Coordinates of N, CA and C in Angstrom, one line a residue:
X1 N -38.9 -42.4 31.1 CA -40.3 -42.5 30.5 C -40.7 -41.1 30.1
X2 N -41.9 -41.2 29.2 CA -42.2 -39.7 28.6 C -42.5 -39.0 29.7
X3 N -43.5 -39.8 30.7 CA -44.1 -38.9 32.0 C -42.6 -38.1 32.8
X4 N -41.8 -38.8 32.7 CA -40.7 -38.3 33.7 C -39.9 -36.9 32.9
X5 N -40.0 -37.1 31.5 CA -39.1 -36.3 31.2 C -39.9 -34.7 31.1
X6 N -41.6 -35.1 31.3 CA -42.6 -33.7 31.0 C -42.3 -33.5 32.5
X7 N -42.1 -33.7 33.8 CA -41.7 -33.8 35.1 C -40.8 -32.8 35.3
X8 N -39.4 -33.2 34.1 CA -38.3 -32.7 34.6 C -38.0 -31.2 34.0
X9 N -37.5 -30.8 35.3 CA -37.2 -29.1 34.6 C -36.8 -28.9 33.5
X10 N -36.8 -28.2 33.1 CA -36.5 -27.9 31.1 C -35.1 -27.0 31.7
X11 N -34.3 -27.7 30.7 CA -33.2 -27.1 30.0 C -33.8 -25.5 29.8
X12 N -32.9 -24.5 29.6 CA -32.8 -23.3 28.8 C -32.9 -23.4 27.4
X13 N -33.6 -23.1 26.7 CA -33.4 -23.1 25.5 C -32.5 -22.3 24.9
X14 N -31.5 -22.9 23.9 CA -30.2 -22.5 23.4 C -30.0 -20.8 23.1
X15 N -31.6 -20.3 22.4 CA -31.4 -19.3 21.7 C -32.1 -18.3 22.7
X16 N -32.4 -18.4 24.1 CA -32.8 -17.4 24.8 C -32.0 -16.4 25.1
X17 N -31.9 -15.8 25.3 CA -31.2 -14.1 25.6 C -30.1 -14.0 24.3
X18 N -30.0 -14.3 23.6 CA -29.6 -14.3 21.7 C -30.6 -13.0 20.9
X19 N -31.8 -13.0 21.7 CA -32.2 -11.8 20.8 C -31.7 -10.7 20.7
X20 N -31.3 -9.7 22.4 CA -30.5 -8.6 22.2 C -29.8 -8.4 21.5
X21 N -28.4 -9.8 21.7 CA -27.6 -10.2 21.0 C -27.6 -9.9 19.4
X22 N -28.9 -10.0 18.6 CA -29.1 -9.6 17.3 C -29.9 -8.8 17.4
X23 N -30.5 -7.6 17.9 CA -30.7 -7.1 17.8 C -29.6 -5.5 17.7
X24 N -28.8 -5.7 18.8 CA -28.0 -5.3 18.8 C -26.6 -5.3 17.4
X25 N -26.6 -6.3 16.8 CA -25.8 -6.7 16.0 C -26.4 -6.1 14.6
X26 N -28.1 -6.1 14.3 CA -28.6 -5.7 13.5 C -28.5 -3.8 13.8
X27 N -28.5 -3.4 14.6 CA -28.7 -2.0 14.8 C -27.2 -1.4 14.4
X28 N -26.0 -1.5 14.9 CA -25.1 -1.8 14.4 C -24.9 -2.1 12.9
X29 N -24.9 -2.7 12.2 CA -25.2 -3.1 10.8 C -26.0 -1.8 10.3
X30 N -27.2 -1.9 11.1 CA -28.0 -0.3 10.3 C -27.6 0.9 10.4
X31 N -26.8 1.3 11.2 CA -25.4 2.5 11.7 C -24.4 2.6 10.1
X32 N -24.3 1.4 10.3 CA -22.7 1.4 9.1 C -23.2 1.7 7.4
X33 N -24.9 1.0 7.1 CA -25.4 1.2 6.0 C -26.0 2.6 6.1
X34 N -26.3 3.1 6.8 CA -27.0 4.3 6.4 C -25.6 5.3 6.7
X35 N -24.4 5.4 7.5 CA -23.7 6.0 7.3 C -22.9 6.3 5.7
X36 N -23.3 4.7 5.5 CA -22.3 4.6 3.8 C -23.3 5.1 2.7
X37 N -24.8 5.4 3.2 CA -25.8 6.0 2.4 C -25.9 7.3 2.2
X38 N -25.5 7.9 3.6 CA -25.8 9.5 3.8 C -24.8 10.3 2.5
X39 N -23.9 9.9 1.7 CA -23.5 10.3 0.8 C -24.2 10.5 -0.5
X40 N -25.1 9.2 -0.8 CA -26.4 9.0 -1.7 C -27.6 10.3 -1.5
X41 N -27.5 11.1 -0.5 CA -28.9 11.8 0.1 C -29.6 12.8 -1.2
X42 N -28.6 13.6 -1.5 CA -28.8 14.8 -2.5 C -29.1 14.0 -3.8
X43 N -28.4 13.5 -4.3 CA -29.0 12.8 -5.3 C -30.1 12.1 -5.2
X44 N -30.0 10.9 -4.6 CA -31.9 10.4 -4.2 C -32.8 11.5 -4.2
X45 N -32.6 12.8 -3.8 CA -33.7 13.5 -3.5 C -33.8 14.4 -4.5
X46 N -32.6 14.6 -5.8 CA -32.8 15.1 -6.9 C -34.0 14.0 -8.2
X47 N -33.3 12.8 -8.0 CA -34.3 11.4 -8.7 C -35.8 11.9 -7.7
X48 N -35.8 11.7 -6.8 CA -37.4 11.3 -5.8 C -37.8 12.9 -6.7
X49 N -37.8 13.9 -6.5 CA -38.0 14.8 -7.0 C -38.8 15.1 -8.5
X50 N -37.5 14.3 -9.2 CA -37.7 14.0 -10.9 C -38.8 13.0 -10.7
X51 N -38.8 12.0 -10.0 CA -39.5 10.7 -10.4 C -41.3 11.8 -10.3
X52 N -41.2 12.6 -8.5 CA -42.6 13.2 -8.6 C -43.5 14.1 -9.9
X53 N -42.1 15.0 -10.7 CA -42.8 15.6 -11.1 C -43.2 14.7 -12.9
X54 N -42.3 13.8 -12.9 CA -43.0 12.7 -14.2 C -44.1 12.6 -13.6
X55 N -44.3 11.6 -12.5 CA -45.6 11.0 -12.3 C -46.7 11.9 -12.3
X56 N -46.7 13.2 -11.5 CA -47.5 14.6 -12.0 C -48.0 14.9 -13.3
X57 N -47.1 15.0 -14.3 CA -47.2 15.1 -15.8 C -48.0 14.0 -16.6
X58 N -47.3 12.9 -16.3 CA -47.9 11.8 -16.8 C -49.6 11.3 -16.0
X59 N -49.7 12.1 -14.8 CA -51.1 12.0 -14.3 C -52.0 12.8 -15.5
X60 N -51.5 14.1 -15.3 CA -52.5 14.9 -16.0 C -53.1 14.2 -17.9
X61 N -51.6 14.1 -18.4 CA -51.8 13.3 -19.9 C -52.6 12.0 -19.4
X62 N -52.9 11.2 -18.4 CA -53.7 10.0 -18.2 C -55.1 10.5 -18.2
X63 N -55.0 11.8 -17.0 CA -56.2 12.7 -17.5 C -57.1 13.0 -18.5
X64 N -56.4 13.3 -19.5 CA -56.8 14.1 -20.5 C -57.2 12.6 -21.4
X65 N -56.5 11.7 -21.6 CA -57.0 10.6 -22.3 C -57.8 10.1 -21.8
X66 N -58.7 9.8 -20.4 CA -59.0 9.2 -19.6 C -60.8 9.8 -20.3
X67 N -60.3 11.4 -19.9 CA -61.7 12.1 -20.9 C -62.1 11.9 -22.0
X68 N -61.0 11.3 -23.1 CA -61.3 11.4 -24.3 C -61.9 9.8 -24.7
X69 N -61.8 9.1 -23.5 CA -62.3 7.7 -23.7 C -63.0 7.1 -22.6
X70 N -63.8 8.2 -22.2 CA -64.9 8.2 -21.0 C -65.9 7.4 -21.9
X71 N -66.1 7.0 -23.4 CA -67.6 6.1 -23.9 C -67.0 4.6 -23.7
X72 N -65.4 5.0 -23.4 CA -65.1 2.9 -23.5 C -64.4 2.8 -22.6
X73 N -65.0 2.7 -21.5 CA -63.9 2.2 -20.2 C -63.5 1.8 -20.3
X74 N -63.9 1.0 -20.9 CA -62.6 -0.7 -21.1 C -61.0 -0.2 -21.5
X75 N -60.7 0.4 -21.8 CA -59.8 1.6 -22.0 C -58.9 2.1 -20.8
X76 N -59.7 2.3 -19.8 CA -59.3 3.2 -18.7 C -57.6 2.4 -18.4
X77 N -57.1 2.8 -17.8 CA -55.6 2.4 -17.3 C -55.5 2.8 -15.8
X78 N -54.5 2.8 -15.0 CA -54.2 2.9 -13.8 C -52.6 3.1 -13.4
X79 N -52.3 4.3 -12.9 CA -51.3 5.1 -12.7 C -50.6 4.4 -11.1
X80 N -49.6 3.7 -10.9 CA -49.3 3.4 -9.4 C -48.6 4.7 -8.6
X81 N -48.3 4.7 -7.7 CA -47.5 6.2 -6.8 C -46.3 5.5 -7.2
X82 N -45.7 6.7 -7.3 CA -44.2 7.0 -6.6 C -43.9 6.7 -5.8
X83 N -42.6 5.1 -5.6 CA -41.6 4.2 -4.7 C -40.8 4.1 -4.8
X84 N -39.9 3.5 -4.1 CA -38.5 2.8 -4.3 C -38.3 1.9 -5.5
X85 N -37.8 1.9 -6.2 CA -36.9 1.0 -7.1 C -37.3 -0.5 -6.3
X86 N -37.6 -1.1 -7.1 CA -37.6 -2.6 -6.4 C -36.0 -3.3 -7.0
X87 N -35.7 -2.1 -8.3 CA -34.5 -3.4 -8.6 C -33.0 -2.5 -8.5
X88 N -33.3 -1.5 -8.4 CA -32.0 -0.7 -8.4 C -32.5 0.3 -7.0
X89 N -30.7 -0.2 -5.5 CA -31.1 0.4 -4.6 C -31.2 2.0 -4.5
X90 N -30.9 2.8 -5.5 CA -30.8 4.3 -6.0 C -31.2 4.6 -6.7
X91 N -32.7 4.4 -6.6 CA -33.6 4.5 -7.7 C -35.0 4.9 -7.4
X92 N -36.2 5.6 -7.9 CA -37.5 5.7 -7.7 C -38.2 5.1 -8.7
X93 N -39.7 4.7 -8.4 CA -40.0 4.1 -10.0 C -41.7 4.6 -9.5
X94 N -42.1 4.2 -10.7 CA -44.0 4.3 -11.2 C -44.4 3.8 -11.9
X95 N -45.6 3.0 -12.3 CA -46.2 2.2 -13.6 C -47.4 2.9 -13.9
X96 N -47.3 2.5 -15.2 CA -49.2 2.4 -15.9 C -49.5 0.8 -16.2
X97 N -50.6 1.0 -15.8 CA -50.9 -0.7 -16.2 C -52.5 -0.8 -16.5
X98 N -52.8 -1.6 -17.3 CA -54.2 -2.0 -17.6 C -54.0 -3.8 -17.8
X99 N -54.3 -4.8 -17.1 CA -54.5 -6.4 -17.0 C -53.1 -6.5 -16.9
X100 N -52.9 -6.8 -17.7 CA -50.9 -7.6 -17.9 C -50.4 -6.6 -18.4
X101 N -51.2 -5.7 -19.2 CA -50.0 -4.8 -20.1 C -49.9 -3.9 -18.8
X102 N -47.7 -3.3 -18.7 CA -47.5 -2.7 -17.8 C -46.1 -1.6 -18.7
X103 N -46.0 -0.8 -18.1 CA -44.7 0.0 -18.3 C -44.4 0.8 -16.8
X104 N -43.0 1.1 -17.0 CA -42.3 1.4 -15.4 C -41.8 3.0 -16.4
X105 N -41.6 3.7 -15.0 CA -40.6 4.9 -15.4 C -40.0 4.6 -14.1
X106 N -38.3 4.6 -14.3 CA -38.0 4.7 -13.3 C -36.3 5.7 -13.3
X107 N -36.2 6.1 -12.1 CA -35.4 7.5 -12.2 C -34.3 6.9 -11.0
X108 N -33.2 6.6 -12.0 CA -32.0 6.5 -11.1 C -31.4 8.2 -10.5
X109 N -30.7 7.6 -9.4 CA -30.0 9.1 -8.6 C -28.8 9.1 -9.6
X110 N -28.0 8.1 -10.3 CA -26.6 8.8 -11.0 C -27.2 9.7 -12.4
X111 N -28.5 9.9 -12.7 CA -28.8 10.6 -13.7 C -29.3 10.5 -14.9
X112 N -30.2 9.5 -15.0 CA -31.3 9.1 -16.2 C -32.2 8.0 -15.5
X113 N -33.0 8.5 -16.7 CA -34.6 7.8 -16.3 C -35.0 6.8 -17.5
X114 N -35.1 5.3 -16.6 CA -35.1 4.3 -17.9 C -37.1 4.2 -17.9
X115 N -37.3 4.1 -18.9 CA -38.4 4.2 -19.3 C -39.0 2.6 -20.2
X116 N -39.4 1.5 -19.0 CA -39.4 -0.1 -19.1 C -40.9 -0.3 -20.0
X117 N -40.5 -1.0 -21.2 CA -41.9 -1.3 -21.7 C -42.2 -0.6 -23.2
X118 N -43.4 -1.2 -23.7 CA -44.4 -1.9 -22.6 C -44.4 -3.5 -22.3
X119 N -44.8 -3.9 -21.6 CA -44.9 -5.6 -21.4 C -45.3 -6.1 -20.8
X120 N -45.6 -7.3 -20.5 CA -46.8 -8.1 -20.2 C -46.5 -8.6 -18.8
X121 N -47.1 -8.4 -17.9 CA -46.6 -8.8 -16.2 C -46.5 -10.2 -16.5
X122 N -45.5 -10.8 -15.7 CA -45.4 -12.5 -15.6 C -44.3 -12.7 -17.0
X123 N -44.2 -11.8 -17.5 CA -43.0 -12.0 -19.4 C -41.6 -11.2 -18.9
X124 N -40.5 -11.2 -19.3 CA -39.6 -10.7 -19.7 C -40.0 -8.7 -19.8
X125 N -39.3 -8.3 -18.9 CA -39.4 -6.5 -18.7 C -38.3 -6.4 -20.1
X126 N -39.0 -5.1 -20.5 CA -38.4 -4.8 -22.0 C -39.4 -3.9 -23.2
X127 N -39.0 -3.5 -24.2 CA -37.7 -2.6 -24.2 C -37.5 -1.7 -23.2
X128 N -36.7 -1.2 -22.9 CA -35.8 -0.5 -22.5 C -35.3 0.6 -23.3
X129 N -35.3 2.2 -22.5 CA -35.1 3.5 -23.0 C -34.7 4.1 -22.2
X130 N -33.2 4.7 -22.1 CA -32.4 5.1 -21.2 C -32.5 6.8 -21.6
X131 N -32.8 7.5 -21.2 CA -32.6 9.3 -21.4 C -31.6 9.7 -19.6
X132 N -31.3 10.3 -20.2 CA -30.0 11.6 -19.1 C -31.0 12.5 -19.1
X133 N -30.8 13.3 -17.2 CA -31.4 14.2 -17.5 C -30.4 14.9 -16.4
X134 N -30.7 16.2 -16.2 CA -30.2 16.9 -15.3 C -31.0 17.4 -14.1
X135 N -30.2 18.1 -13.4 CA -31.3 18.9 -12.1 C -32.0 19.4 -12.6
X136 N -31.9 20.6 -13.3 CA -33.0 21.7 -14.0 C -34.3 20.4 -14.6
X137 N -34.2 19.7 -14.8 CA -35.3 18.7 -15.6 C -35.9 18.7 -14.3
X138 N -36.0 18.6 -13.4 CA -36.9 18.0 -12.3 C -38.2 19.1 -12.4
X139 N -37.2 20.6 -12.8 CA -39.0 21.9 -13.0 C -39.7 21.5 -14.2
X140 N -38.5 21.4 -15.1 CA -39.1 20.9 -16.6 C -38.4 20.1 -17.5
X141 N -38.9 18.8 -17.2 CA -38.3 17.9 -18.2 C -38.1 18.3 -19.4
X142 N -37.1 17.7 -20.1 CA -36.3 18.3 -21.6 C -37.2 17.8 -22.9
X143 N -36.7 18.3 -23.6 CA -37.5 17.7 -25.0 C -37.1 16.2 -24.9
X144 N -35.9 15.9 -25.1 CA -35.7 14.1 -25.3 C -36.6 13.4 -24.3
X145 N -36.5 13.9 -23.1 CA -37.5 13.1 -22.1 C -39.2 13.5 -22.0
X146 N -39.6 14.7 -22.3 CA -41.1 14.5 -22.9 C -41.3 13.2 -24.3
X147 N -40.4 13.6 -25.4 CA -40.1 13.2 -26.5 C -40.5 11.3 -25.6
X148 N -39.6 10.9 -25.5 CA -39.3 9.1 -25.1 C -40.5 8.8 -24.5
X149 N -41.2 9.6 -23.1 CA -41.8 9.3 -22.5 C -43.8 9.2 -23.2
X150 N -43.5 10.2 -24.2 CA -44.9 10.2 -25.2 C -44.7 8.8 -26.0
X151 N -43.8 8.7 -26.4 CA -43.5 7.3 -26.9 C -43.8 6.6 -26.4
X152 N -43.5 5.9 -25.5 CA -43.6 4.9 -24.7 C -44.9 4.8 -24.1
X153 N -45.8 5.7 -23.3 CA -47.3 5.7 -23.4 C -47.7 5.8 -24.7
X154 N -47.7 6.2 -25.8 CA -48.5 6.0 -26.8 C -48.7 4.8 -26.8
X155 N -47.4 3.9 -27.0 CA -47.1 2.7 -27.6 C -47.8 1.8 -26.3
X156 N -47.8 1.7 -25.2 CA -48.5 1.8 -24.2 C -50.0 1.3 -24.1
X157 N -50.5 2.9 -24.0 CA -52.2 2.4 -24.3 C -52.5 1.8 -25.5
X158 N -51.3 1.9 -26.7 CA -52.0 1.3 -28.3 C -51.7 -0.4 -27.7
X159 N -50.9 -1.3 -27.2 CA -50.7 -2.1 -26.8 C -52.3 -2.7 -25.9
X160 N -52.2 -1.9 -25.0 CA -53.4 -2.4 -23.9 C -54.4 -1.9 -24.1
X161 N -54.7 -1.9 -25.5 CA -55.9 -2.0 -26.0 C -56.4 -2.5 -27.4
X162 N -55.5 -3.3 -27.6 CA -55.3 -4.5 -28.6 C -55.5 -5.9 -27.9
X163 N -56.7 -6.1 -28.7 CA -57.1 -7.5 -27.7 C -56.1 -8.7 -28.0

């Protein structure tokens, strides 16, 4: 009967002491991935670098427009920080965005910075603008990569502010 069986001692449940068990197994796993990562280090930290000092630059130029269209807010835009790549694991990224309209800069570690956009959140990411850069770029980006990246904000705010 139901009454007899709420009565009777309970079985162990299958998955008790299984946690260590994966915990253990996961820690392990995290040993072997970050050992096969620690080769990625210098480069990640040449990208994380580059990605800061874009986002820097491209702050102040947000700046400076931000003043020149202080009578139409409606205007204004929004700069995200500097993170991880959501799509490439050796990667840093940043956006501007105003409603849907968005663009990404994002700074792989093997050595160029794709520059996504502009485009409409919830649509198809695109175009797409691939520039090389080197170490020395991280003090001062090159002409092609000032160059792309003016482009791409121009085209940018002219976008997200086209009703």
């Amino acid at each position: 009967s139901v009454r007899d069986k709420a009565l009777a001692p309970r079985r162990k449940h299958p998955l008790l002491g299984l946690e260590s068990d994966l915990a253990a197994r996961l820690a392990a796993r995290g040993r072997t991935l970050a050992e096969r990562e620690a080769k990625h280090a210098d480069a990640l930290s040449r990208a994380r670098s580059l990605a800061e000092a874009l986002h820097a630059r491209v702050a102040a130029a947000l700046a400076a427009y931000h003043d020149a269209t202080r009578t139409a807010p409606q205007l204004a835009v929004d700069q995200g920080p500097v993170r991880l790549d959501d799509k490439h694991l050796h990667a840093f990224e940043f956006d501007v965005r105003r409603g849907r309209h968005r663009m990404i800069v994002v700074v792989k570690s093997r050595g160029d910075v794709t520059l996504v956009g502009p485009f409409h959140m919830g649509k198809d990411e695109g175009p797409c603008r691939r520039v090389a850069f080197e170490a020395a770029d991280v003090q001062s980006p090159g002409e092609a990569l000032n160059e792309a990246l003016g482009d791409v904000l121009e085209t940018f705010l002219e976008e997200a502010a086209t009703p």
